[in-house]
mmCIF file with all atom_site columns, C-alpha atoms in Angstrom:
data_model
loop_
_atom_site.group_PDB
_atom_site.id
_atom_site.type_symbol
_atom_site.label_atom_id
_atom_site.label_alt_id
_atom_site.label_comp_id
_atom_site.label_asym_id
_atom_site.label_entity_id
_atom_site.label_seq_id
_atom_site.pdbx_PDB_ins_code
_atom_site.Cartn_x
_atom_site.Cartn_y
_atom_site.Cartn_z
_atom_site.occupancy
_atom_site.B_iso_or_equiv
_atom_site.pdbx_formal_charge
_atom_site.auth_seq_id
_atom_site.auth_comp_id
_atom_site.auth_asym_id
_atom_site.auth_atom_id
_atom_site.pdbx_PDB_model_num
ATOM 1   C CA . UNK A 1 1   ? -27.972 7.899   14.244  1.00 0.00 ? 147 UNK A CA 1
ATOM 2   C CA . UNK A 1 2   ? -26.253 5.589   11.705  1.00 0.00 ? 148 UNK A CA 1
ATOM 3   C CA . UNK A 1 3   ? -22.387 6.395   12.339  1.00 0.00 ? 149 UNK A CA 1
ATOM 4   C CA . UNK A 1 4   ? -22.000 5.337   8.579   1.00 0.00 ? 150 UNK A CA 1
ATOM 5   C CA . UNK A 1 5   ? -24.448 7.899   7.057   1.00 0.00 ? 151 UNK A CA 1
ATOM 6   C CA . UNK A 1 6   ? -22.614 10.503  5.213   1.00 0.00 ? 152 UNK A CA 1
ATOM 7   C CA . UNK A 1 7   ? -21.678 13.882  6.198   1.00 0.00 ? 153 UNK A CA 1
ATOM 8   C CA . UNK A 1 8   ? -20.890 16.918  4.512   1.00 0.00 ? 154 UNK A CA 1
ATOM 9   C CA . UNK A 1 9   ? -18.500 19.384  5.929   1.00 0.00 ? 155 UNK A CA 1
ATOM 10  C CA . UNK A 1 10  ? -18.816 22.844  5.132   1.00 0.00 ? 156 UNK A CA 1
ATOM 11  C CA . UNK A 1 11  ? -16.182 25.506  6.222   1.00 0.00 ? 157 UNK A CA 1
ATOM 12  C CA . UNK A 1 12  ? -16.672 29.399  5.183   1.00 0.00 ? 158 UNK A CA 1
ATOM 13  C CA . UNK A 1 13  ? -16.266 32.485  7.618   1.00 0.00 ? 159 UNK A CA 1
ATOM 14  C CA . UNK A 1 14  ? -19.377 34.107  5.969   1.00 0.00 ? 160 UNK A CA 1
ATOM 15  C CA . UNK A 1 15  ? -22.153 33.352  8.232   1.00 0.00 ? 161 UNK A CA 1
ATOM 16  C CA . UNK A 1 16  ? -25.004 33.909  5.623   1.00 0.00 ? 162 UNK A CA 1
ATOM 17  C CA . UNK A 1 17  ? -23.234 31.514  3.304   1.00 0.00 ? 163 UNK A CA 1
ATOM 18  C CA . UNK A 1 18  ? -22.932 28.913  5.948   1.00 0.00 ? 164 UNK A CA 1
ATOM 19  C CA . UNK A 1 19  ? -26.462 29.192  7.113   1.00 0.00 ? 165 UNK A CA 1
ATOM 20  C CA . UNK A 1 20  ? -27.801 29.010  3.325   1.00 0.00 ? 166 UNK A CA 1
ATOM 21  C CA . UNK A 1 21  ? -25.594 25.941  2.407   1.00 0.00 ? 167 UNK A CA 1
ATOM 22  C CA . UNK A 1 22  ? -26.280 24.115  5.357   1.00 0.00 ? 168 UNK A CA 1
ATOM 23  C CA . UNK A 1 23  ? -30.185 24.486  4.816   1.00 0.00 ? 169 UNK A CA 1
ATOM 24  C CA . UNK A 1 24  ? -29.671 23.377  1.125   1.00 0.00 ? 170 UNK A CA 1
ATOM 25  C CA . UNK A 1 25  ? -27.672 20.440  1.803   1.00 0.00 ? 171 UNK A CA 1
ATOM 26  C CA . UNK A 1 26  ? -29.947 19.373  4.647   1.00 0.00 ? 172 UNK A CA 1
ATOM 27  C CA . UNK A 1 27  ? -32.808 19.761  2.199   1.00 0.00 ? 173 UNK A CA 1
ATOM 28  C CA . UNK A 1 28  ? -31.629 16.938  0.053   1.00 0.00 ? 174 UNK A CA 1
ATOM 29  C CA . UNK A 1 29  ? -31.443 14.733  3.430   1.00 0.00 ? 175 UNK A CA 1
ATOM 30  C CA . UNK A 1 30  ? -27.820 14.901  3.888   1.00 0.00 ? 176 UNK A CA 1
ATOM 31  C CA . UNK A 1 31  ? -26.248 15.795  7.489   1.00 0.00 ? 177 UNK A CA 1
ATOM 32  C CA . UNK A 1 32  ? -23.765 18.457  7.405   1.00 0.00 ? 178 UNK A CA 1
ATOM 33  C CA . UNK A 1 33  ? -21.339 20.134  9.833   1.00 0.00 ? 179 UNK A CA 1
ATOM 34  C CA . UNK A 1 34  ? -20.570 23.883  9.417   1.00 0.00 ? 180 UNK A CA 1
ATOM 35  C CA . UNK A 1 35  ? -17.329 25.630  10.597  1.00 0.00 ? 181 UNK A CA 1
ATOM 36  C CA . UNK A 1 36  ? -16.485 29.530  10.445  1.00 0.00 ? 182 UNK A CA 1
ATOM 37  C CA . UNK A 1 37  ? -12.565 28.657  9.960   1.00 0.00 ? 183 UNK A CA 1
ATOM 38  C CA . UNK A 1 38  ? -10.307 26.000  8.867   1.00 0.00 ? 184 UNK A CA 1
ATOM 39  C CA . UNK A 1 39  ? -9.026  25.561  12.587  1.00 0.00 ? 185 UNK A CA 1
ATOM 40  C CA . UNK A 1 40  ? -12.441 25.012  13.808  1.00 0.00 ? 186 UNK A CA 1
ATOM 41  C CA . UNK A 1 41  ? -12.623 22.091  11.152  1.00 0.00 ? 187 UNK A CA 1
ATOM 42  C CA . UNK A 1 42  ? -9.388  20.712  12.045  1.00 0.00 ? 188 UNK A CA 1
ATOM 43  C CA . UNK A 1 43  ? -10.447 20.633  15.982  1.00 0.00 ? 189 UNK A CA 1
ATOM 44  C CA . UNK A 1 44  ? -13.578 18.686  15.136  1.00 0.00 ? 190 UNK A CA 1
ATOM 45  C CA . UNK A 1 45  ? -13.417 14.887  15.847  1.00 0.00 ? 191 UNK A CA 1
ATOM 46  C CA . UNK A 1 46  ? -14.819 13.508  12.722  1.00 0.00 ? 192 UNK A CA 1
ATOM 47  C CA . UNK A 1 47  ? -16.739 10.337  12.763  1.00 0.00 ? 193 UNK A CA 1
ATOM 48  C CA . UNK A 1 48  ? -16.140 7.192   10.937  1.00 0.00 ? 194 UNK A CA 1
ATOM 49  C CA . UNK A 1 49  ? -18.306 7.578   7.764   1.00 0.00 ? 195 UNK A CA 1
ATOM 50  C CA . UNK A 1 50  ? -18.256 8.794   4.195   1.00 0.00 ? 196 UNK A CA 1
ATOM 51  C CA . UNK A 1 51  ? -17.530 12.417  4.094   1.00 0.00 ? 197 UNK A CA 1
ATOM 52  C CA . UNK A 1 52  ? -16.626 15.478  1.908   1.00 0.00 ? 198 UNK A CA 1
ATOM 53  C CA . UNK A 1 53  ? -15.508 18.961  2.467   1.00 0.00 ? 199 UNK A CA 1
ATOM 54  C CA . UNK A 1 54  ? -17.064 21.886  0.986   1.00 0.00 ? 200 UNK A CA 1
ATOM 55  C CA . UNK A 1 55  ? -14.450 24.764  1.383   1.00 0.00 ? 201 UNK A CA 1
ATOM 56  C CA . UNK A 1 56  ? -14.501 28.433  1.004   1.00 0.00 ? 202 UNK A CA 1
ATOM 57  C CA . UNK A 1 57  ? -10.650 29.621  -0.745  1.00 0.00 ? 203 UNK A CA 1
ATOM 58  C CA . UNK A 1 58  ? -10.533 33.082  0.876   1.00 0.00 ? 204 UNK A CA 1
ATOM 59  C CA . UNK A 1 59  ? -10.763 33.057  4.762   1.00 0.00 ? 205 UNK A CA 1
ATOM 60  C CA . UNK A 1 60  ? -8.960  34.893  7.619   1.00 0.00 ? 206 UNK A CA 1
ATOM 61  C CA . UNK A 1 61  ? -6.296  32.750  9.300   1.00 0.00 ? 207 UNK A CA 1
ATOM 62  C CA . UNK A 1 62  ? -5.817  29.621  7.453   1.00 0.00 ? 208 UNK A CA 1
ATOM 63  C CA . UNK A 1 63  ? -7.059  29.685  3.985   1.00 0.00 ? 209 UNK A CA 1
ATOM 64  C CA . UNK A 1 64  ? -9.045  27.077  1.869   1.00 0.00 ? 210 UNK A CA 1
ATOM 65  C CA . UNK A 1 65  ? -5.698  26.157  0.083   1.00 0.00 ? 211 UNK A CA 1
ATOM 66  C CA . UNK A 1 66  ? -3.712  26.192  3.295   1.00 0.00 ? 212 UNK A CA 1
ATOM 67  C CA . UNK A 1 67  ? -6.381  23.612  4.738   1.00 0.00 ? 213 UNK A CA 1
ATOM 68  C CA . UNK A 1 68  ? -6.000  21.713  1.659   1.00 0.00 ? 214 UNK A CA 1
ATOM 69  C CA . UNK A 1 69  ? -2.286  21.560  1.713   1.00 0.00 ? 215 UNK A CA 1
ATOM 70  C CA . UNK A 1 70  ? -2.563  20.513  5.256   1.00 0.00 ? 216 UNK A CA 1
ATOM 71  C CA . UNK A 1 71  ? -4.974  17.474  4.750   1.00 0.00 ? 217 UNK A CA 1
ATOM 72  C CA . UNK A 1 72  ? -2.774  16.329  1.874   1.00 0.00 ? 218 UNK A CA 1
ATOM 73  C CA . UNK A 1 73  ? 0.469   16.422  4.013   1.00 0.00 ? 219 UNK A CA 1
ATOM 74  C CA . UNK A 1 74  ? -1.588  14.462  6.695   1.00 0.00 ? 220 UNK A CA 1
ATOM 75  C CA . UNK A 1 75  ? -2.380  11.871  4.012   1.00 0.00 ? 221 UNK A CA 1
ATOM 76  C CA . UNK A 1 76  ? -5.966  12.680  4.714   1.00 0.00 ? 222 UNK A CA 1
ATOM 77  C CA . UNK A 1 77  ? -8.014  11.945  1.292   1.00 0.00 ? 223 UNK A CA 1
ATOM 78  C CA . UNK A 1 78  ? -11.321 13.799  2.078   1.00 0.00 ? 224 UNK A CA 1
ATOM 79  C CA . UNK A 1 79  ? -12.572 14.850  -1.065  1.00 0.00 ? 225 UNK A CA 1
ATOM 80  C CA . UNK A 1 80  ? -12.623 18.719  -1.342  1.00 0.00 ? 226 UNK A CA 1
ATOM 81  C CA . UNK A 1 81  ? -14.932 20.941  -3.190  1.00 0.00 ? 227 UNK A CA 1
ATOM 82  C CA . UNK A 1 82  ? -13.796 24.726  -3.446  1.00 0.00 ? 228 UNK A CA 1
ATOM 83  C CA . UNK A 1 83  ? -16.450 27.665  -3.656  1.00 0.00 ? 229 UNK A CA 1
ATOM 84  C CA . UNK A 1 84  ? -15.047 31.155  -3.801  1.00 0.00 ? 230 UNK A CA 1
ATOM 85  C CA . UNK A 1 85  ? -16.015 34.484  -4.856  1.00 0.00 ? 231 UNK A CA 1
ATOM 86  C CA . UNK A 1 86  ? -12.459 35.419  -5.734  1.00 0.00 ? 232 UNK A CA 1
ATOM 87  C CA . UNK A 1 87  ? -11.532 32.475  -8.030  1.00 0.00 ? 233 UNK A CA 1
ATOM 88  C CA . UNK A 1 88  ? -8.905  32.894  -10.858 1.00 0.00 ? 234 UNK A CA 1
ATOM 89  C CA . UNK A 1 89  ? -7.277  30.527  -13.312 1.00 0.00 ? 235 UNK A CA 1
ATOM 90  C CA . UNK A 1 90  ? -4.208  30.077  -11.363 1.00 0.00 ? 236 UNK A CA 1
ATOM 91  C CA . UNK A 1 91  ? -5.934  29.471  -7.996  1.00 0.00 ? 237 UNK A CA 1
ATOM 92  C CA . UNK A 1 92  ? -8.059  26.969  -9.783  1.00 0.00 ? 238 UNK A CA 1
ATOM 93  C CA . UNK A 1 93  ? -5.421  25.096  -11.398 1.00 0.00 ? 239 UNK A CA 1
ATOM 94  C CA . UNK A 1 94  ? -3.285  24.978  -8.269  1.00 0.00 ? 240 UNK A CA 1
ATOM 95  C CA . UNK A 1 95  ? -6.366  23.601  -6.262  1.00 0.00 ? 241 UNK A CA 1
ATOM 96  C CA . UNK A 1 96  ? -7.266  20.778  -8.778  1.00 0.00 ? 242 UNK A CA 1
ATOM 97  C CA . UNK A 1 97  ? -3.677  19.768  -9.292  1.00 0.00 ? 243 UNK A CA 1
ATOM 98  C CA . UNK A 1 98  ? -3.607  19.416  -5.645  1.00 0.00 ? 244 UNK A CA 1
ATOM 99  C CA . UNK A 1 99  ? -6.579  17.046  -5.789  1.00 0.00 ? 245 UNK A CA 1
ATOM 100 C CA . UNK A 1 100 ? -9.764  19.100  -5.275  1.00 0.00 ? 246 UNK A CA 1
ATOM 101 C CA . UNK A 1 101 ? -12.579 17.552  -7.076  1.00 0.00 ? 247 UNK A CA 1
ATOM 102 C CA . UNK A 1 102 ? -14.545 20.725  -8.125  1.00 0.00 ? 248 UNK A CA 1
ATOM 103 C CA . UNK A 1 103 ? -13.942 24.407  -8.285  1.00 0.00 ? 249 UNK A CA 1
ATOM 104 C CA . UNK A 1 104 ? -17.179 26.404  -8.003  1.00 0.00 ? 250 UNK A CA 1
ATOM 105 C CA . UNK A 1 105 ? -17.194 30.255  -8.367  1.00 0.00 ? 251 UNK A CA 1
ATOM 106 C CA . UNK A 1 106 ? -19.808 32.128  -6.756  1.00 0.00 ? 252 UNK A CA 1
ATOM 107 C CA . UNK A 1 107 ? -22.672 32.729  -7.551  1.00 0.00 ? 253 UNK A CA 1
ATOM 108 C CA . UNK A 1 108 ? -23.264 29.097  -8.451  1.00 0.00 ? 254 UNK A CA 1
ATOM 109 C CA . UNK A 1 109 ? -26.118 26.887  -9.260  1.00 0.00 ? 255 UNK A CA 1
ATOM 110 C CA . UNK A 1 110 ? -27.502 24.960  -6.137  1.00 0.00 ? 256 UNK A CA 1
ATOM 111 C CA . UNK A 1 111 ? -27.644 21.693  -8.064  1.00 0.00 ? 257 UNK A CA 1
ATOM 112 C CA . UNK A 1 112 ? -23.857 22.097  -9.362  1.00 0.00 ? 258 UNK A CA 1
ATOM 113 C CA . UNK A 1 113 ? -22.796 22.134  -5.647  1.00 0.00 ? 259 UNK A CA 1
ATOM 114 C CA . UNK A 1 114 ? -25.497 19.101  -4.588  1.00 0.00 ? 260 UNK A CA 1
ATOM 115 C CA . UNK A 1 115 ? -24.141 17.290  -7.750  1.00 0.00 ? 261 UNK A CA 1
ATOM 116 C CA . UNK A 1 116 ? -20.493 17.718  -6.703  1.00 0.00 ? 262 UNK A CA 1
ATOM 117 C CA . UNK A 1 117 ? -21.223 16.738  -3.253  1.00 0.00 ? 263 UNK A CA 1
ATOM 118 C CA . UNK A 1 118 ? -23.197 13.453  -4.246  1.00 0.00 ? 264 UNK A CA 1
ATOM 119 C CA . UNK A 1 119 ? -19.992 12.782  -6.701  1.00 0.00 ? 265 UNK A CA 1
ATOM 120 C CA . UNK A 1 120 ? -17.453 13.543  -3.662  1.00 0.00 ? 266 UNK A CA 1
ATOM 121 C CA . UNK A 1 121 ? -19.238 11.378  -1.073  1.00 0.00 ? 267 UNK A CA 1
ATOM 122 C CA . UNK A 1 122 ? -19.559 8.470   -3.721  1.00 0.00 ? 268 UNK A CA 1
ATOM 123 C CA . UNK A 1 123 ? -15.774 8.828   -4.297  1.00 0.00 ? 269 UNK A CA 1
ATOM 124 C CA . UNK A 1 124 ? -15.119 8.751   -0.600  1.00 0.00 ? 270 UNK A CA 1
ATOM 125 C CA . UNK A 1 125 ? -17.455 5.639   -0.002  1.00 0.00 ? 271 UNK A CA 1
ATOM 126 C CA . UNK A 1 126 ? -15.468 3.838   -2.735  1.00 0.00 ? 272 UNK A CA 1
ATOM 127 C CA . UNK A 1 127 ? -12.083 4.899   -1.111  1.00 0.00 ? 273 UNK A CA 1
ATOM 128 C CA . UNK A 1 128 ? -12.883 3.879   2.178   1.00 0.00 ? 274 UNK A CA 1
ATOM 129 C CA . UNK A 1 129 ? -14.135 0.515   0.820   1.00 0.00 ? 275 UNK A CA 1
ATOM 130 C CA . UNK A 1 130 ? -10.819 0.143   -0.755  1.00 0.00 ? 276 UNK A CA 1
ATOM 131 C CA . UNK A 1 131 ? -8.897  1.018   2.343   1.00 0.00 ? 277 UNK A CA 1
ATOM 132 C CA . UNK A 1 132 ? -10.823 -1.351  4.544   1.00 0.00 ? 278 UNK A CA 1
ATOM 133 C CA . UNK A 1 133 ? -10.288 -4.056  2.020   1.00 0.00 ? 279 UNK A CA 1
ATOM 134 C CA . UNK A 1 134 ? -6.509  -3.504  1.856   1.00 0.00 ? 280 UNK A CA 1
ATOM 135 C CA . UNK A 1 135 ? -6.348  -3.168  5.606   1.00 0.00 ? 281 UNK A CA 1
ATOM 136 C CA . UNK A 1 136 ? -8.053  -6.605  5.805   1.00 0.00 ? 282 UNK A CA 1
ATOM 137 C CA . UNK A 1 137 ? -5.218  -7.873  2.992   1.00 0.00 ? 283 UNK A CA 1
ATOM 138 C CA . UNK A 1 138 ? -2.509  -6.367  5.084   1.00 0.00 ? 284 UNK A CA 1
ATOM 139 C CA . UNK A 1 139 ? -3.652  -8.171  8.328   1.00 0.00 ? 285 UNK A CA 1
ATOM 140 C CA . UNK A 1 140 ? -3.680  -11.468 6.590   1.00 0.00 ? 286 UNK A CA 1
ATOM 141 C CA . UNK A 1 141 ? -0.384  -10.883 4.987   1.00 0.00 ? 287 UNK A CA 1
ATOM 142 C CA . UNK A 1 142 ? 1.100   -10.113 8.568   1.00 0.00 ? 288 UNK A CA 1
ATOM 143 C CA . UNK A 1 143 ? 0.101   -13.823 9.660   1.00 0.00 ? 289 UNK A CA 1
ATOM 144 C CA . UNK A 1 144 ? 2.406   -15.343 7.011   1.00 0.00 ? 290 UNK A CA 1
ATOM 145 C CA . UNK A 1 145 ? 5.792   -16.586 8.245   1.00 0.00 ? 291 UNK A CA 1
ATOM 146 C CA . UNK A 1 146 ? 9.169   -14.943 6.879   1.00 0.00 ? 292 UNK A CA 1
ATOM 147 C CA . UNK A 1 147 ? 9.498   -17.921 4.533   1.00 0.00 ? 293 UNK A CA 1
ATOM 148 C CA . UNK A 1 148 ? 6.120   -17.831 3.264   1.00 0.00 ? 294 UNK A CA 1
ATOM 149 C CA . UNK A 1 149 ? 6.394   -14.354 2.278   1.00 0.00 ? 295 UNK A CA 1
ATOM 150 C CA . UNK A 1 150 ? 9.484   -15.231 0.351   1.00 0.00 ? 296 UNK A CA 1
ATOM 151 C CA . UNK A 1 151 ? 7.665   -17.927 -1.484  1.00 0.00 ? 297 UNK A CA 1
ATOM 152 C CA . UNK A 1 152 ? 4.629   -16.108 -2.210  1.00 0.00 ? 298 UNK A CA 1
ATOM 153 C CA . UNK A 1 153 ? 5.902   -13.702 -4.877  1.00 0.00 ? 299 UNK A CA 1
ATOM 154 C CA . UNK A 1 154 ? 7.105   -16.707 -6.974  1.00 0.00 ? 300 UNK A CA 1
ATOM 155 C CA . UNK A 1 155 ? 4.048   -18.485 -6.585  1.00 0.00 ? 301 UNK A CA 1
ATOM 156 C CA . UNK A 1 156 ? 1.992   -15.513 -8.107  1.00 0.00 ? 302 UNK A CA 1
ATOM 157 C CA . UNK A 1 157 ? 4.546   -15.079 -10.741 1.00 0.00 ? 303 UNK A CA 1
ATOM 158 C CA . UNK A 1 158 ? 3.189   -18.805 -11.848 1.00 0.00 ? 304 UNK A CA 1
ATOM 159 C CA . UNK A 1 159 ? 6.419   -20.771 -11.059 1.00 0.00 ? 305 UNK A CA 1
ATOM 160 C CA . UNK A 1 160 ? 5.603   -24.532 -10.436 1.00 0.00 ? 306 UNK A CA 1
ATOM 161 C CA . UNK A 1 161 ? 6.409   -25.887 -6.964  1.00 0.00 ? 307 UNK A CA 1
ATOM 162 C CA . UNK A 1 162 ? 9.539   -27.702 -8.015  1.00 0.00 ? 308 UNK A CA 1
ATOM 163 C CA . UNK A 1 163 ? 10.734  -24.628 -9.503  1.00 0.00 ? 309 UNK A CA 1
ATOM 164 C CA . UNK A 1 164 ? 10.275  -22.919 -6.170  1.00 0.00 ? 310 UNK A CA 1
ATOM 165 C CA . UNK A 1 165 ? 11.820  -25.705 -4.318  1.00 0.00 ? 311 UNK A CA 1
ATOM 166 C CA . UNK A 1 166 ? 14.796  -25.733 -6.548  1.00 0.00 ? 312 UNK A CA 1
ATOM 167 C CA . UNK A 1 167 ? 15.257  -21.940 -6.138  1.00 0.00 ? 313 UNK A CA 1
ATOM 168 C CA . UNK A 1 168 ? 15.273  -22.334 -2.181  1.00 0.00 ? 314 UNK A CA 1
ATOM 169 C CA . UNK A 1 169 ? 17.241  -25.444 -2.318  1.00 0.00 ? 315 UNK A CA 1
ATOM 170 C CA . UNK A 1 170 ? 14.475  -27.427 -0.215  1.00 0.00 ? 316 UNK A CA 1
ATOM 171 C CA . UNK A 1 171 ? 12.210  -30.233 -0.810  1.00 0.00 ? 317 UNK A CA 1
ATOM 172 C CA . UNK A 1 172 ? 9.164   -29.902 -3.334  1.00 0.00 ? 318 UNK A CA 1
ATOM 173 C CA . UNK A 1 173 ? 6.828   -31.290 -0.609  1.00 0.00 ? 319 UNK A CA 1
ATOM 174 C CA . UNK A 1 174 ? 7.830   -28.321 1.859   1.00 0.00 ? 320 UNK A CA 1
ATOM 175 C CA . UNK A 1 175 ? 6.831   -25.580 -0.729  1.00 0.00 ? 321 UNK A CA 1
ATOM 176 C CA . UNK A 1 176 ? 3.457   -27.444 -1.337  1.00 0.00 ? 322 UNK A CA 1
ATOM 177 C CA . UNK A 1 177 ? 3.179   -27.038 2.373   1.00 0.00 ? 323 UNK A CA 1
ATOM 178 C CA . UNK A 1 178 ? 3.819   -23.371 2.138   1.00 0.00 ? 324 UNK A CA 1
ATOM 179 C CA . UNK A 1 179 ? 1.702   -22.725 -0.799  1.00 0.00 ? 325 UNK A CA 1
ATOM 180 C CA . UNK A 1 180 ? -1.210  -24.609 1.211   1.00 0.00 ? 326 UNK A CA 1
ATOM 181 C CA . UNK A 1 181 ? -0.557  -22.228 4.276   1.00 0.00 ? 327 UNK A CA 1
ATOM 182 C CA . UNK A 1 182 ? -0.457  -19.113 2.127   1.00 0.00 ? 328 UNK A CA 1
ATOM 183 C CA . UNK A 1 183 ? -3.664  -20.055 0.152   1.00 0.00 ? 329 UNK A CA 1
ATOM 184 C CA . UNK A 1 184 ? -5.489  -20.670 3.555   1.00 0.00 ? 330 UNK A CA 1
ATOM 185 C CA . UNK A 1 185 ? -3.913  -17.588 5.446   1.00 0.00 ? 331 UNK A CA 1
ATOM 186 C CA . UNK A 1 186 ? -4.859  -14.994 2.625   1.00 0.00 ? 332 UNK A CA 1
ATOM 187 C CA . UNK A 1 187 ? -8.077  -16.735 2.245   1.00 0.00 ? 333 UNK A CA 1
ATOM 188 C CA . UNK A 1 188 ? -7.468  -17.308 -1.427  1.00 0.00 ? 334 UNK A CA 1
ATOM 189 C CA . UNK A 1 189 ? -9.638  -19.697 -3.124  1.00 0.00 ? 335 UNK A CA 1
ATOM 190 C CA . UNK A 1 190 ? -7.735  -19.940 -6.415  1.00 0.00 ? 336 UNK A CA 1
ATOM 191 C CA . UNK A 1 191 ? -4.214  -18.654 -7.733  1.00 0.00 ? 337 UNK A CA 1
ATOM 192 C CA . UNK A 1 192 ? -5.669  -15.749 -9.796  1.00 0.00 ? 338 UNK A CA 1
ATOM 193 C CA . UNK A 1 193 ? -7.434  -14.472 -6.449  1.00 0.00 ? 339 UNK A CA 1
ATOM 194 C CA . UNK A 1 194 ? -4.248  -14.592 -4.578  1.00 0.00 ? 340 UNK A CA 1
ATOM 195 C CA . UNK A 1 195 ? -2.640  -12.773 -7.586  1.00 0.00 ? 341 UNK A CA 1
ATOM 196 C CA . UNK A 1 196 ? -5.298  -10.033 -7.206  1.00 0.00 ? 342 UNK A CA 1
ATOM 197 C CA . UNK A 1 197 ? -4.708  -9.666  -3.622  1.00 0.00 ? 343 UNK A CA 1
ATOM 198 C CA . UNK A 1 198 ? -0.857  -9.273  -4.029  1.00 0.00 ? 344 UNK A CA 1
ATOM 199 C CA . UNK A 1 199 ? -1.522  -6.721  -6.696  1.00 0.00 ? 345 UNK A CA 1
ATOM 200 C CA . UNK A 1 200 ? -3.823  -4.945  -4.416  1.00 0.00 ? 346 UNK A CA 1
ATOM 201 C CA . UNK A 1 201 ? -1.097  -5.116  -1.580  1.00 0.00 ? 347 UNK A CA 1
ATOM 202 C CA . UNK A 1 202 ? 1.607   -3.714  -4.132  1.00 0.00 ? 348 UNK A CA 1
ATOM 203 C CA . UNK A 1 203 ? -0.783  -0.952  -5.206  1.00 0.00 ? 349 UNK A CA 1
ATOM 204 C CA . UNK A 1 204 ? -1.400  0.273   -1.344  1.00 0.00 ? 350 UNK A CA 1
ATOM 205 C CA . UNK A 1 205 ? 2.353   0.353   -0.524  1.00 0.00 ? 351 UNK A CA 1
ATOM 206 C CA . UNK A 1 206 ? 3.111   2.218   -3.706  1.00 0.00 ? 352 UNK A CA 1
ATOM 207 C CA . UNK A 1 207 ? 0.643   4.660   -3.161  1.00 0.00 ? 353 UNK A CA 1
ATOM 208 C CA . UNK A 1 208 ? 1.973   5.572   0.254   1.00 0.00 ? 354 UNK A CA 1
ATOM 209 C CA . UNK A 1 209 ? 5.181   6.127   -1.384  1.00 0.00 ? 355 UNK A CA 1
ATOM 210 C CA . UNK A 1 210 ? 7.154   3.176   0.522   1.00 0.00 ? 356 UNK A CA 1
ATOM 211 C CA . UNK A 1 211 ? 9.184   0.415   -0.760  1.00 0.00 ? 357 UNK A CA 1
ATOM 212 C CA . UNK A 1 212 ? 7.415   -2.699  -1.269  1.00 0.00 ? 358 UNK A CA 1
ATOM 213 C CA . UNK A 1 213 ? 8.485   -5.765  0.450   1.00 0.00 ? 359 UNK A CA 1
ATOM 214 C CA . UNK A 1 214 ? 5.851   -8.036  -1.338  1.00 0.00 ? 360 UNK A CA 1
#
């Protein structure tokens, strides 16, 4: 089994609903794991693969909205599709504001759910790619010396070597060496590419709510 193959998670306390939706998702060639409760889902060791979560709103114990909040608190960005037979407007607004991709009241058309699942998996695939790319950039950034990290922001602002050298009170040739090392360690083939890398690093730091040191 390919570990990168997409996987759909289904959480619903109604056995007949779980069985029906499991069959539906498998009928279009997707893997699915079904759970009778939010806690069962939380206890499951998720694989490293694109995923999404089809989630019932009202369940005994932890509700779907409770689970969504827990995932958000844990910075778990799995896309959530809510299904419910008891939905109302305030509940829908709450779920969507918290980042749910879709809110489907029962009964819903099978194609509507499948379409939402496809969109959610595509969204998660892109998110995972972006996270992997940012992780690689963070690894490269970690190889820079303290001085190189100080010099890089000035370089990406378009400052000339002599201007950066004047700012630090050091020889221009030293800045040239730093610039060369930065480009090499960050694997940037041009200044515009380095600028884009720094923007992605800053974007990642900002999205996590941390102070940027870049």
